[in-house]
CSV table of C-alpha atoms in Angstrom, one decimal:
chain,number,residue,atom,x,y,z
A,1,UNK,CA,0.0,0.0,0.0
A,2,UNK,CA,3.0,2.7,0.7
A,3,UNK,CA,4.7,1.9,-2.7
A,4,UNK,CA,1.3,2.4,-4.0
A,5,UNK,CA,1.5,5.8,-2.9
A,6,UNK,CA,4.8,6.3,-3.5
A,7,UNK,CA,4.4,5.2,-6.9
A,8,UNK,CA,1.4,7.8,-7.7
A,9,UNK,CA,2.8,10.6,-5.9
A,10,UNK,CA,4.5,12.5,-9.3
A,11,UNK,CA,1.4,11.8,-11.1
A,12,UNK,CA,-0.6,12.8,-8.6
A,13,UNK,CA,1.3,16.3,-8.3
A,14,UNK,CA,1.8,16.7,-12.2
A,15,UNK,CA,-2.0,16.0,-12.6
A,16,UNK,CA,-2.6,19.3,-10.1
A,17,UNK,CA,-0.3,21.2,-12.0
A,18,UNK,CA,-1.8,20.7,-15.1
A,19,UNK,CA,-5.3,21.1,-14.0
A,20,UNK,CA,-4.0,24.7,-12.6
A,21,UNK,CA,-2.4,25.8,-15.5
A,22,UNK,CA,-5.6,24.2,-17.2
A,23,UNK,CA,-7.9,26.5,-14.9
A,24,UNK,CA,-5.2,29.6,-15.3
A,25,UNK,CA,-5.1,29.5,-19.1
A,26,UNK,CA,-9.1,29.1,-18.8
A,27,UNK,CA,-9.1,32.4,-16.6
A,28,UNK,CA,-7.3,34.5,-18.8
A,29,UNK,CA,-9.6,33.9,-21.5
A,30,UNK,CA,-12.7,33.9,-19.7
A,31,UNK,CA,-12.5,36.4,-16.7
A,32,UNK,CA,-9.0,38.0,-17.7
A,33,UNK,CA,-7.2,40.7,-15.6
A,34,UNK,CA,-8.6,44.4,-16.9
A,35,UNK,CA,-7.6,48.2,-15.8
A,36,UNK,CA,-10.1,50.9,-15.7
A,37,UNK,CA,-10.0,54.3,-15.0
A,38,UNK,CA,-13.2,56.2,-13.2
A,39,UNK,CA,-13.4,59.8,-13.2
A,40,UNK,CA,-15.0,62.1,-10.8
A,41,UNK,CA,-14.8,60.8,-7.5
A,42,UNK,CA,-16.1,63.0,-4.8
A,43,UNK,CA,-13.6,63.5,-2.1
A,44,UNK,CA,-14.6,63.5,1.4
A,45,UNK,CA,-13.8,66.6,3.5
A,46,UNK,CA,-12.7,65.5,7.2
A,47,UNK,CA,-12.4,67.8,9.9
A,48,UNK,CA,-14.4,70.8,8.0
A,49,UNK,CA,-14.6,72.9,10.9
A,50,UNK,CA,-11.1,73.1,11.5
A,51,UNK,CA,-11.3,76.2,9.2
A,52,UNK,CA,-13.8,78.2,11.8
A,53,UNK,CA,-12.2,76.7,14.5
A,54,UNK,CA,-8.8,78.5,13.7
A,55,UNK,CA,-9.9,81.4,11.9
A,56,UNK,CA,-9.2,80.6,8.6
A,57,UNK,CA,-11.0,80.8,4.7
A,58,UNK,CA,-10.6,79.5,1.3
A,59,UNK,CA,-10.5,81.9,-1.3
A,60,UNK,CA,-11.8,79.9,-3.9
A,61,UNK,CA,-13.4,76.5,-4.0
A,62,UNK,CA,-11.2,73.2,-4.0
A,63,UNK,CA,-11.3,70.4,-6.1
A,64,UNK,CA,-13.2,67.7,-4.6
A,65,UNK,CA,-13.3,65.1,-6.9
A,66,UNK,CA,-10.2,62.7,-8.3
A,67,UNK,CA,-9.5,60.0,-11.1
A,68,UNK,CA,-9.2,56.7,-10.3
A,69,UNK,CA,-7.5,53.8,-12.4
A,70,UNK,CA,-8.0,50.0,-10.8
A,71,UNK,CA,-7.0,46.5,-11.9
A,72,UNK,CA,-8.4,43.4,-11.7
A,73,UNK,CA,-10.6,40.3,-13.1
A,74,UNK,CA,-13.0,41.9,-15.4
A,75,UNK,CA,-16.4,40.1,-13.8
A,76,UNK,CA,-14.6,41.9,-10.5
A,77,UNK,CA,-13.7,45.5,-12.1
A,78,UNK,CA,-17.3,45.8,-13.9
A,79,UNK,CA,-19.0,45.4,-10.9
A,80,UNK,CA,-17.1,48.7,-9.3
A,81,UNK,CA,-19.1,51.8,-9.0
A,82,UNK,CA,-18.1,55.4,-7.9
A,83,UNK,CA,-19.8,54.7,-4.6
A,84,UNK,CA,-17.5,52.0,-3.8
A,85,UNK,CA,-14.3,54.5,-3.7
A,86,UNK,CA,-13.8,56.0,-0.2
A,87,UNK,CA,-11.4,59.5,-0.8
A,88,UNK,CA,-11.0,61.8,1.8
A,89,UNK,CA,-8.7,65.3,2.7
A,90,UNK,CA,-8.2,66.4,6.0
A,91,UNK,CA,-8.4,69.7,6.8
A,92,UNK,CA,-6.5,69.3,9.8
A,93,UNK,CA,-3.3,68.8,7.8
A,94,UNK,CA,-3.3,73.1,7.2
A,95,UNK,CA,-0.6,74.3,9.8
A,96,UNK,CA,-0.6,77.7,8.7
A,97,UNK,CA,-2.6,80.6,6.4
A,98,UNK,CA,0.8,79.6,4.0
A,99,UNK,CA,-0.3,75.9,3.4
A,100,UNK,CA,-0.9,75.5,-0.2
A,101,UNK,CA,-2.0,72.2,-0.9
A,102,UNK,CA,-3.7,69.2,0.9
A,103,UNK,CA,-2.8,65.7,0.3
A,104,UNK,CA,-5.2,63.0,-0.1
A,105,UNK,CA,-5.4,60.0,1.8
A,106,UNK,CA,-4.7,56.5,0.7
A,107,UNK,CA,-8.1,55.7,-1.5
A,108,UNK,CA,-9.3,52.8,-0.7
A,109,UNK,CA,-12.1,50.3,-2.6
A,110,UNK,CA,-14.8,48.9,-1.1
A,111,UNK,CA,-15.0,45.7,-3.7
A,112,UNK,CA,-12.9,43.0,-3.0
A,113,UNK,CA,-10.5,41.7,-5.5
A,114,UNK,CA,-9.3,44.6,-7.2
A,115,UNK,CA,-6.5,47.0,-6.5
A,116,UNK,CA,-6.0,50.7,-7.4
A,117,UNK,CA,-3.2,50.9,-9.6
A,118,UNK,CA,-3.0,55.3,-9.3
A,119,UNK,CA,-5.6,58.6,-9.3
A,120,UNK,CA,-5.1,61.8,-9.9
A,121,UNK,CA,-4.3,64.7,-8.5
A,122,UNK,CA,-2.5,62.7,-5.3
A,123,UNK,CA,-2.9,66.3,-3.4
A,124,UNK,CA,-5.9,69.0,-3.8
A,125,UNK,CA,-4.3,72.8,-4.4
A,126,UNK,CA,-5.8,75.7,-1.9
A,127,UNK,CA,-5.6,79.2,-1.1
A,128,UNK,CA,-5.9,80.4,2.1
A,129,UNK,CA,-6.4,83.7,4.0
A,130,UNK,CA,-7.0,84.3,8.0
A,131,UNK,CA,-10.5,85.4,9.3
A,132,UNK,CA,-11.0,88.1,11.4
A,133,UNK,CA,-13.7,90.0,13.2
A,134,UNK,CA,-14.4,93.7,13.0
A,135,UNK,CA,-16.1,95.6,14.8
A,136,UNK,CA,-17.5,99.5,12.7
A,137,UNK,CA,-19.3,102.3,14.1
A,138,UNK,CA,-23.0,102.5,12.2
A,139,UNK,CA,-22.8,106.0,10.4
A,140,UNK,CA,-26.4,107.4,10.0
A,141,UNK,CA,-27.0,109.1,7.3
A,142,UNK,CA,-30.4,111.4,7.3
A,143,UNK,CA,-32.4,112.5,4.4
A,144,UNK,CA,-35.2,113.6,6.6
A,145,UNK,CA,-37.7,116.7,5.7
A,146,UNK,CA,-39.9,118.0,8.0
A,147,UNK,CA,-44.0,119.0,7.7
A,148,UNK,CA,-43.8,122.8,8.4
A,149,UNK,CA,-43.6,123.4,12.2
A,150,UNK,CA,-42.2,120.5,13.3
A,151,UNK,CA,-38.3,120.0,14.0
A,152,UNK,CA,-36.2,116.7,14.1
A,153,UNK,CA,-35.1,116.6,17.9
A,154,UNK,CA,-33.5,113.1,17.8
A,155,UNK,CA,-32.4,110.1,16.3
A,156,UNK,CA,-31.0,106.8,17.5
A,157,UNK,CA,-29.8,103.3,16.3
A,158,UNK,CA,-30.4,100.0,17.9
A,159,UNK,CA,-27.2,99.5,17.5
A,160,UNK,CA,-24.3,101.7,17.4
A,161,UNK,CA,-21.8,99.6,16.2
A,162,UNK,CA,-21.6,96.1,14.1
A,163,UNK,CA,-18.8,93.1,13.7
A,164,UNK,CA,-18.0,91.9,10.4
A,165,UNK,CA,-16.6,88.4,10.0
A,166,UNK,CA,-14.6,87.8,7.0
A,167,UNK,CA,-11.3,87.5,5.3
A,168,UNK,CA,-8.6,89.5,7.0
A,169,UNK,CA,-7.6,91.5,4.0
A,170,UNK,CA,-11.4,92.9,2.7
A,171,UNK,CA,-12.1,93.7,7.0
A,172,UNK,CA,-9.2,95.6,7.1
A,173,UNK,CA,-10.6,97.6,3.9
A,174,UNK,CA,-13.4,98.4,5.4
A,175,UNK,CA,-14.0,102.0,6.0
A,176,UNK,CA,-17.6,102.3,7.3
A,177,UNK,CA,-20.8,101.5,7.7
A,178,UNK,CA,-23.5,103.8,6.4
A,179,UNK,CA,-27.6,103.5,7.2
A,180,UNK,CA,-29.3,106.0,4.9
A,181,UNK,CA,-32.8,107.2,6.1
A,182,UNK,CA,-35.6,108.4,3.4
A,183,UNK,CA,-38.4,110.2,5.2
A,184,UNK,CA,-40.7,113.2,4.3
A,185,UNK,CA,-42.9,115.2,5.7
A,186,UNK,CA,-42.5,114.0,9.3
A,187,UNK,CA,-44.2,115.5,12.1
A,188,UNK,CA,-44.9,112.2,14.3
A,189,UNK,CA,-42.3,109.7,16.1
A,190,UNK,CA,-41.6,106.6,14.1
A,191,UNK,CA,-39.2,103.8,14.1
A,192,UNK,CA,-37.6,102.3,10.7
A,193,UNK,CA,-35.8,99.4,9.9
A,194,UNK,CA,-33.1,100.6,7.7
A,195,UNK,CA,-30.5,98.6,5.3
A,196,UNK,CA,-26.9,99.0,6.0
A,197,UNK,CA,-23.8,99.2,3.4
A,198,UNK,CA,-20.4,98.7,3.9
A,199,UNK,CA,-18.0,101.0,2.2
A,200,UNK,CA,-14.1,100.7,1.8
A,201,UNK,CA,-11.7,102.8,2.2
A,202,UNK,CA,-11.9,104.0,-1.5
A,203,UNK,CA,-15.6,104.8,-1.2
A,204,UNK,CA,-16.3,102.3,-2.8
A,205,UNK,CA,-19.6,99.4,-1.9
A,206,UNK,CA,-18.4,95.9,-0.3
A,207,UNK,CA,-21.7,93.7,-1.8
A,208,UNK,CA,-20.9,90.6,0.2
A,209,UNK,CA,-20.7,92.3,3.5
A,210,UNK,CA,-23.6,94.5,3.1
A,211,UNK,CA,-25.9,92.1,2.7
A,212,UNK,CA,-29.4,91.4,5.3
A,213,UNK,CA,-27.6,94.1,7.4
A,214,UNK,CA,-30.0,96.1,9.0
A,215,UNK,CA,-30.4,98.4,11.9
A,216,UNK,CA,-34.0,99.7,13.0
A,217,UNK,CA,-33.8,103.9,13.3
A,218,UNK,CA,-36.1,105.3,16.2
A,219,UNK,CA,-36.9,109.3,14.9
A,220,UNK,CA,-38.0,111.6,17.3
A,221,UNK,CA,-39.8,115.0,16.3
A,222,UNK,CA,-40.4,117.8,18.4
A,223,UNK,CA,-43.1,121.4,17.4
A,224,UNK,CA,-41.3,124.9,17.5
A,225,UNK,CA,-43.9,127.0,18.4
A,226,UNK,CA,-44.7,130.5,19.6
A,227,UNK,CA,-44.9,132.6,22.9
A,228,UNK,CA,-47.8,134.0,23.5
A,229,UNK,CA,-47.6,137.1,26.3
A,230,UNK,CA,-50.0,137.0,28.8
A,231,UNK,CA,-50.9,140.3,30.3
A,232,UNK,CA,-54.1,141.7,32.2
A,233,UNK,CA,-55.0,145.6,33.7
A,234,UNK,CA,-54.0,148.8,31.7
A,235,UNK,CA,-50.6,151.3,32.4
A,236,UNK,CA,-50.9,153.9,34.8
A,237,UNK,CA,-52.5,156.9,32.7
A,238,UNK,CA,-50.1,159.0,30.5
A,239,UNK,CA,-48.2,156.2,29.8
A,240,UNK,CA,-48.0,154.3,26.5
A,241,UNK,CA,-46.5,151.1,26.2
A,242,UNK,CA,-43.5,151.0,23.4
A,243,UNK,CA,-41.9,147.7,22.8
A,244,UNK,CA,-42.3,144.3,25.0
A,245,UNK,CA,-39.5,141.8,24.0
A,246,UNK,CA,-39.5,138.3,25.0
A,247,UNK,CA,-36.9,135.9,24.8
A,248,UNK,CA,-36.8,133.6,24.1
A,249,UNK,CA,-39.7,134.1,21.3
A,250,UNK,CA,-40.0,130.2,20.9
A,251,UNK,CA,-40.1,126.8,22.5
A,252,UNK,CA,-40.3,123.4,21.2
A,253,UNK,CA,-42.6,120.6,22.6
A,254,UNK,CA,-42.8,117.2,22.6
A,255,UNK,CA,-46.4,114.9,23.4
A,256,UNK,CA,-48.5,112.6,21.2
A,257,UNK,CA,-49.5,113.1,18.0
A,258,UNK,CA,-52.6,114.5,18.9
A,259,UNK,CA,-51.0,116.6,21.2
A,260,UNK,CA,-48.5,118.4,18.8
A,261,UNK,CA,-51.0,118.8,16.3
A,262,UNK,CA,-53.7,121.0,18.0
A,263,UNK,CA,-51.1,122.8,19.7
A,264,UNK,CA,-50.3,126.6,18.2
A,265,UNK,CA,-48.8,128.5,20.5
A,266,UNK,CA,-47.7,128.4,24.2
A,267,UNK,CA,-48.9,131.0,26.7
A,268,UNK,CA,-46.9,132.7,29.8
A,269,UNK,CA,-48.5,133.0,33.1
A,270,UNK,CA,-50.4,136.3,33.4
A,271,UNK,CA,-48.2,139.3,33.9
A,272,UNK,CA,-49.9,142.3,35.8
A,273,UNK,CA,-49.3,145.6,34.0
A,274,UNK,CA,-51.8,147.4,35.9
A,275,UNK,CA,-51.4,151.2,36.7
A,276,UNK,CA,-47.1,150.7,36.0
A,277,UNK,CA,-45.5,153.9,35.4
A,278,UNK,CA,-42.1,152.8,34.7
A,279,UNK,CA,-40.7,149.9,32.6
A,280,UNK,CA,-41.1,146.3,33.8
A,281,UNK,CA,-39.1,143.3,33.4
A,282,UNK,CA,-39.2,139.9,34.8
A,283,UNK,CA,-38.5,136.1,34.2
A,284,UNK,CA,-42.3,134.5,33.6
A,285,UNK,CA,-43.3,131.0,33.6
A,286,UNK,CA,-44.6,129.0,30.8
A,287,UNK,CA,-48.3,127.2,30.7
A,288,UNK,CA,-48.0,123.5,29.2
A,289,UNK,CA,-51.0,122.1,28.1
A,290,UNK,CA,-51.3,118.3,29.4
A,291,UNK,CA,-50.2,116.0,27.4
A,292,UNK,CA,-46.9,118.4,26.0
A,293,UNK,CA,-43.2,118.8,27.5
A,294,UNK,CA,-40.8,121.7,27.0
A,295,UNK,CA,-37.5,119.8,25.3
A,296,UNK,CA,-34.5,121.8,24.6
A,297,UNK,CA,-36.3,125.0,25.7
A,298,UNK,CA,-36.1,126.5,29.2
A,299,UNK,CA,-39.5,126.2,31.4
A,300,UNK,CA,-38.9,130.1,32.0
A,301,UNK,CA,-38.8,133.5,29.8
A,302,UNK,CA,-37.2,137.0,30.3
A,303,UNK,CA,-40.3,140.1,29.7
A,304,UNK,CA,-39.3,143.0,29.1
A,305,UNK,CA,-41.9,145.9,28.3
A,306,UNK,CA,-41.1,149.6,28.0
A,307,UNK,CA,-43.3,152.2,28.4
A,308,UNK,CA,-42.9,156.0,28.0
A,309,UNK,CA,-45.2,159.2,29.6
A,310,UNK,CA,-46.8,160.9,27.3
A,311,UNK,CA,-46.4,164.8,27.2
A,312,UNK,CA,-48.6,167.2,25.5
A,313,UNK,CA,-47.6,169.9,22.9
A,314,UNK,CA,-49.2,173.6,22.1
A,315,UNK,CA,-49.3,174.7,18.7
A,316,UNK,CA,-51.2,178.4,17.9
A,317,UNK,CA,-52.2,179.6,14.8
A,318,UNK,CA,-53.4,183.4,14.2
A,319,UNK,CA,-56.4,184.1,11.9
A,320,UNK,CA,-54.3,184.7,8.8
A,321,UNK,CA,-53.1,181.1,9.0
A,322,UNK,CA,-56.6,179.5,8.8
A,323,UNK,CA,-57.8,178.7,5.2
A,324,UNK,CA,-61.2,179.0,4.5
A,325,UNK,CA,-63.1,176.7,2.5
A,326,UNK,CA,-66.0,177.0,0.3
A,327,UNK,CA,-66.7,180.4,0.3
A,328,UNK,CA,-68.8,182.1,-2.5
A,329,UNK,CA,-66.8,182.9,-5.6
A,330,UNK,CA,-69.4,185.6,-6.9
A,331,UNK,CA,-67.8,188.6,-4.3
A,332,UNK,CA,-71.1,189.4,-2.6
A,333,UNK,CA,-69.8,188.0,0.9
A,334,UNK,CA,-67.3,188.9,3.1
A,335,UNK,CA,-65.8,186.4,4.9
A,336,UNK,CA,-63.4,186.9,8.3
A,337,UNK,CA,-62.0,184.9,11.1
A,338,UNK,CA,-62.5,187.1,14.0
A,339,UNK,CA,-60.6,184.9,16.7
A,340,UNK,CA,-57.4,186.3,16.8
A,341,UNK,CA,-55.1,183.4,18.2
A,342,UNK,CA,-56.2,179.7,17.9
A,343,UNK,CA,-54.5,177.0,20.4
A,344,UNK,CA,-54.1,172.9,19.3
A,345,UNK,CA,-52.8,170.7,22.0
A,346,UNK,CA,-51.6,167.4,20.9
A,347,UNK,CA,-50.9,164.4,23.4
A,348,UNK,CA,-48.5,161.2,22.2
A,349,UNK,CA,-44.9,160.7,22.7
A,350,UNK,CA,-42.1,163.1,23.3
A,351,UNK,CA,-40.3,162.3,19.8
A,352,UNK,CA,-43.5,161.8,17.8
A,353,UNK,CA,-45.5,165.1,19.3
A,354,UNK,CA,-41.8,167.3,18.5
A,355,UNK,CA,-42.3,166.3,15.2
A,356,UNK,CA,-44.8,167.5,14.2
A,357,UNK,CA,-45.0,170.5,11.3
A,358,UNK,CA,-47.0,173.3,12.2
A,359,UNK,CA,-47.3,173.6,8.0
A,360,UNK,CA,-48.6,170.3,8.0
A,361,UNK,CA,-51.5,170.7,9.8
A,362,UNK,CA,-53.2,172.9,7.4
A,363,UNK,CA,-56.1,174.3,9.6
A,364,UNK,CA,-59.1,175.2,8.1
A,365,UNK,CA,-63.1,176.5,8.4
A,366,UNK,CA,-65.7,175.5,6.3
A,367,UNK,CA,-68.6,177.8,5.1
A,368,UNK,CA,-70.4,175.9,2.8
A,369,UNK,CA,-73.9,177.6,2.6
A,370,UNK,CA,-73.4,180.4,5.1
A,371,UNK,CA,-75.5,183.2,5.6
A,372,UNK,CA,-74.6,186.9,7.2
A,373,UNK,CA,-74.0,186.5,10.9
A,374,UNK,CA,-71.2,184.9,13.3
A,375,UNK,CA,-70.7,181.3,13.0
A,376,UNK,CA,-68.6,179.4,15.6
A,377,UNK,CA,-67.1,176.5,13.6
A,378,UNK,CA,-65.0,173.5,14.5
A,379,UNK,CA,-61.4,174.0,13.4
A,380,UNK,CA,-60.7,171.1,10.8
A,381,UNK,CA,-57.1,169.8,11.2
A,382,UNK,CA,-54.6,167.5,9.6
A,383,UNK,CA,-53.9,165.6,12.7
A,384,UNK,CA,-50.7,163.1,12.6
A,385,UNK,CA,-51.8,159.9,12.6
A,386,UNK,CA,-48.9,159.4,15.7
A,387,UNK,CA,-50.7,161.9,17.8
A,388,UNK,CA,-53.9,162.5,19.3
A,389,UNK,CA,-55.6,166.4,19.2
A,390,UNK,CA,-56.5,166.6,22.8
A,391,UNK,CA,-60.0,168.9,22.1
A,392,UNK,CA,-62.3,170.2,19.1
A,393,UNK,CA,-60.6,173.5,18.4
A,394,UNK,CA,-63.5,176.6,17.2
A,395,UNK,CA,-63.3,179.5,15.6
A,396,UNK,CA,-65.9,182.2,15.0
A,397,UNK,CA,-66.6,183.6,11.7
A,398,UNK,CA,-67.9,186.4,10.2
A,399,UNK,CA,-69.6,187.0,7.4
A,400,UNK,CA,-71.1,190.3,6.0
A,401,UNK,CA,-72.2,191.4,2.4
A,402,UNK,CA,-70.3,193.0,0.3
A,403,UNK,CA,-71.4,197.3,0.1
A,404,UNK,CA,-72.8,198.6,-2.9
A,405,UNK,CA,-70.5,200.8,-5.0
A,406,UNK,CA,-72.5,204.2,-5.8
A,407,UNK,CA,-72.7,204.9,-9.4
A,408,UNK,CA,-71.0,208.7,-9.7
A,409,UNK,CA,-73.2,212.1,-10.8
A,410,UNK,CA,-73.4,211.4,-15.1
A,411,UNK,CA,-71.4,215.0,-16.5
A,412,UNK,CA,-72.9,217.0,-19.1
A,413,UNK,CA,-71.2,218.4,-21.7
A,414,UNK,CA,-71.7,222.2,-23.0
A,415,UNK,CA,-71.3,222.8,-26.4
């Protein structure tokens, strides 16, 4: 039985050797050993938020995606799909803003029996540049009008500054940060939402950093309005009153809507003049209507009121200097003005009563329809309209008819 074996052992081995260079050659002409390439694979980002986490960008988008060659038995290699490659980068491997390119990973094939021969690229180029935070004062900008009356008092942001993330280089361009308000006609309180834009240093718009940034705008208005002088009783007699000055002239108020609106002037507590004879001057309160509050204006004003005596001035005229009006033109009356000295007393003020022109006063009598006899008639007179003619001035008048001429004795001639 062992020389049996012993005797069959080479054919027994030649026999396997045959059958697997039999089931070799069969293989290779069946199922035989293929390459093939497969573009596109999508790389796998590890460790994405090592970026954020140490403050850094890419300026431009990498390539995520590689070309793959494999090798082996065809039934095998035809059965591959892009899903079964596993590529990966890892951010981690950036060790400073400098780094310039990141190299893959081993790629690895999730089929079994096939091995990658090479891809392409074997490291993914990128660019680089440090984050950074800024933080800009908001710049409002108004381009406000106001409804007649009504004054802007005050404006404020809801925020009076704003950070900026972004690449290093383009924050530290940054110049400002403008809200522009459009209103018109304003004469209420209102509160806008405004957009925001970032400028550069060159004027110029930064689009990516301007945009959804808002800031809400709270506008305050406020009513100029006048002083009104409240006074009551009447200056000692004699006594005129020439200027009152107040200062300031006027206030501005803040309240509701309502409140502004019916509101045209405000009024000083009363101010007692009553039987003064010399000038007066005081600080006097203001009355606020409910509802209102004095802003920017003081609660008090300073009065001041002058007043002057008045002083009376004599003027006489003779009879020659009264005109006499309407007399007859057909020479059969006589007309005289028999009171010798006429007197005019005018009352106002010292400058205004010395000005006056005795010329200017043109004194005069009417006789319009007339008879013989004395009249006594009121004195008509030019009086200045800054002074007052204290008393109806008369002057008697006298007319007569004119005498007959007598005709003289007729002479005869002798021959």
């Amino acid at each position: 039985m062992k020389n049996w074996f012993r005797k069959d052992l080479k054919t027994k081995i030649l026999s396997v050797l045959i059958a697997i260079f039999t089931w070799i050659i069969v293989s290779n002409l069946t199922n035989p050993m293929v390459s093939r390439t497969f573009n596109n694979i999508p790389v796998t980002i590890l460790n994405e938020d090592f970026l954020d986490e140490n403050d850094y960008t890419l300026k431009s988008a990498i390539r995520n995606y590689v070309d793959v060659t494999i090798r082996g038995r065809q039934e095998t290699v035809e059965k591959v799909k892009i899903g079964d490659f596993l590529a990966t980068v890892d951010y981690s491997q950036i060790t400073s803003v400098s780094s310039r390119a990141l190299e893959l990973a081993e790629l690895d094939c999730l089929v079994n029996g096939v091995v990658i021969e090479s891809y392409t690229p074997t490291s993914i180029p990128i660019q680089l540049a440090r984050n950074k935070v800024g933080t800009f004062e908001v710049v409002l900008e108004n381009n406000i009008t106001m409804k007649p009356g009504y004054v802007l008092y005050n404006t404020s942001l809801s925020q009076g500054t704003m950070q900026i993330f972004g690449e290093e280089s383009k924050i530290n361009s940054v110049d400002s940060i403008k809200a522009v308000l459009e209103l018109k006609d304003l004469d209420r309180d209102t509160t806008k939402q405004v957009p925001c834009k970032v400028y550069d240093k060159a004027g110029r718009e930064i689009p990516e950093f301007s945009k959804n940034l808002t800031v809400n705008v709270k506008v305050e208005v406020a009513k100029e309005v006048p002083i009104s002088l409240v006074t009551r009783g009447r200056l000692a007699a004699d006594y005129i009153e020439t200027s009152r000055l107040i200062n300031p002239q006027k206030v501005l108020v803040r309240g509701s809507t309502e409140a502004m609106e019916a509101v045209d002037d405000i009024k000083t507590e009363q101010v007692d003049i009553d039987t003064i004879d010399s000038n007066y001057a005081a600080s006097v309160g203001l009355v606020v209507p409910d509802g209102l509050e004095l802003v920017n204006s003081p609660d008090e004003i300073t009065v001041n009121i002058n007043i002057e005596k008045l002083v009376v001035r004599n003027i006489e005229f003779g009879s020659d200097d009264i005109n006499i009006l309407n007399a007859r033109n057909d020479a059969t009356l006589i007309y005289e003005i028999i009171t010798d000295r006429l007197l005019l007393q005018f009352k106002g003020r010292q400058a205004e009563v010395s000005a006056i022109r005795a010329d200017s006063l043109r004194p005069a009598v009417d006789v319009a329809g007339l008879e013989e006899g004395t009249h006594k008639l009121q004195l008509s007179i030019n009086v200045p309209s800054q002074a007052k003619l204290l008393q109806k001035v008369y002057a008697d008048v006298k007319i007569s008819k004119t005498p007959e001429v007598e005709n003289p004795p007729d002479v005869i001639e002798e021959p």
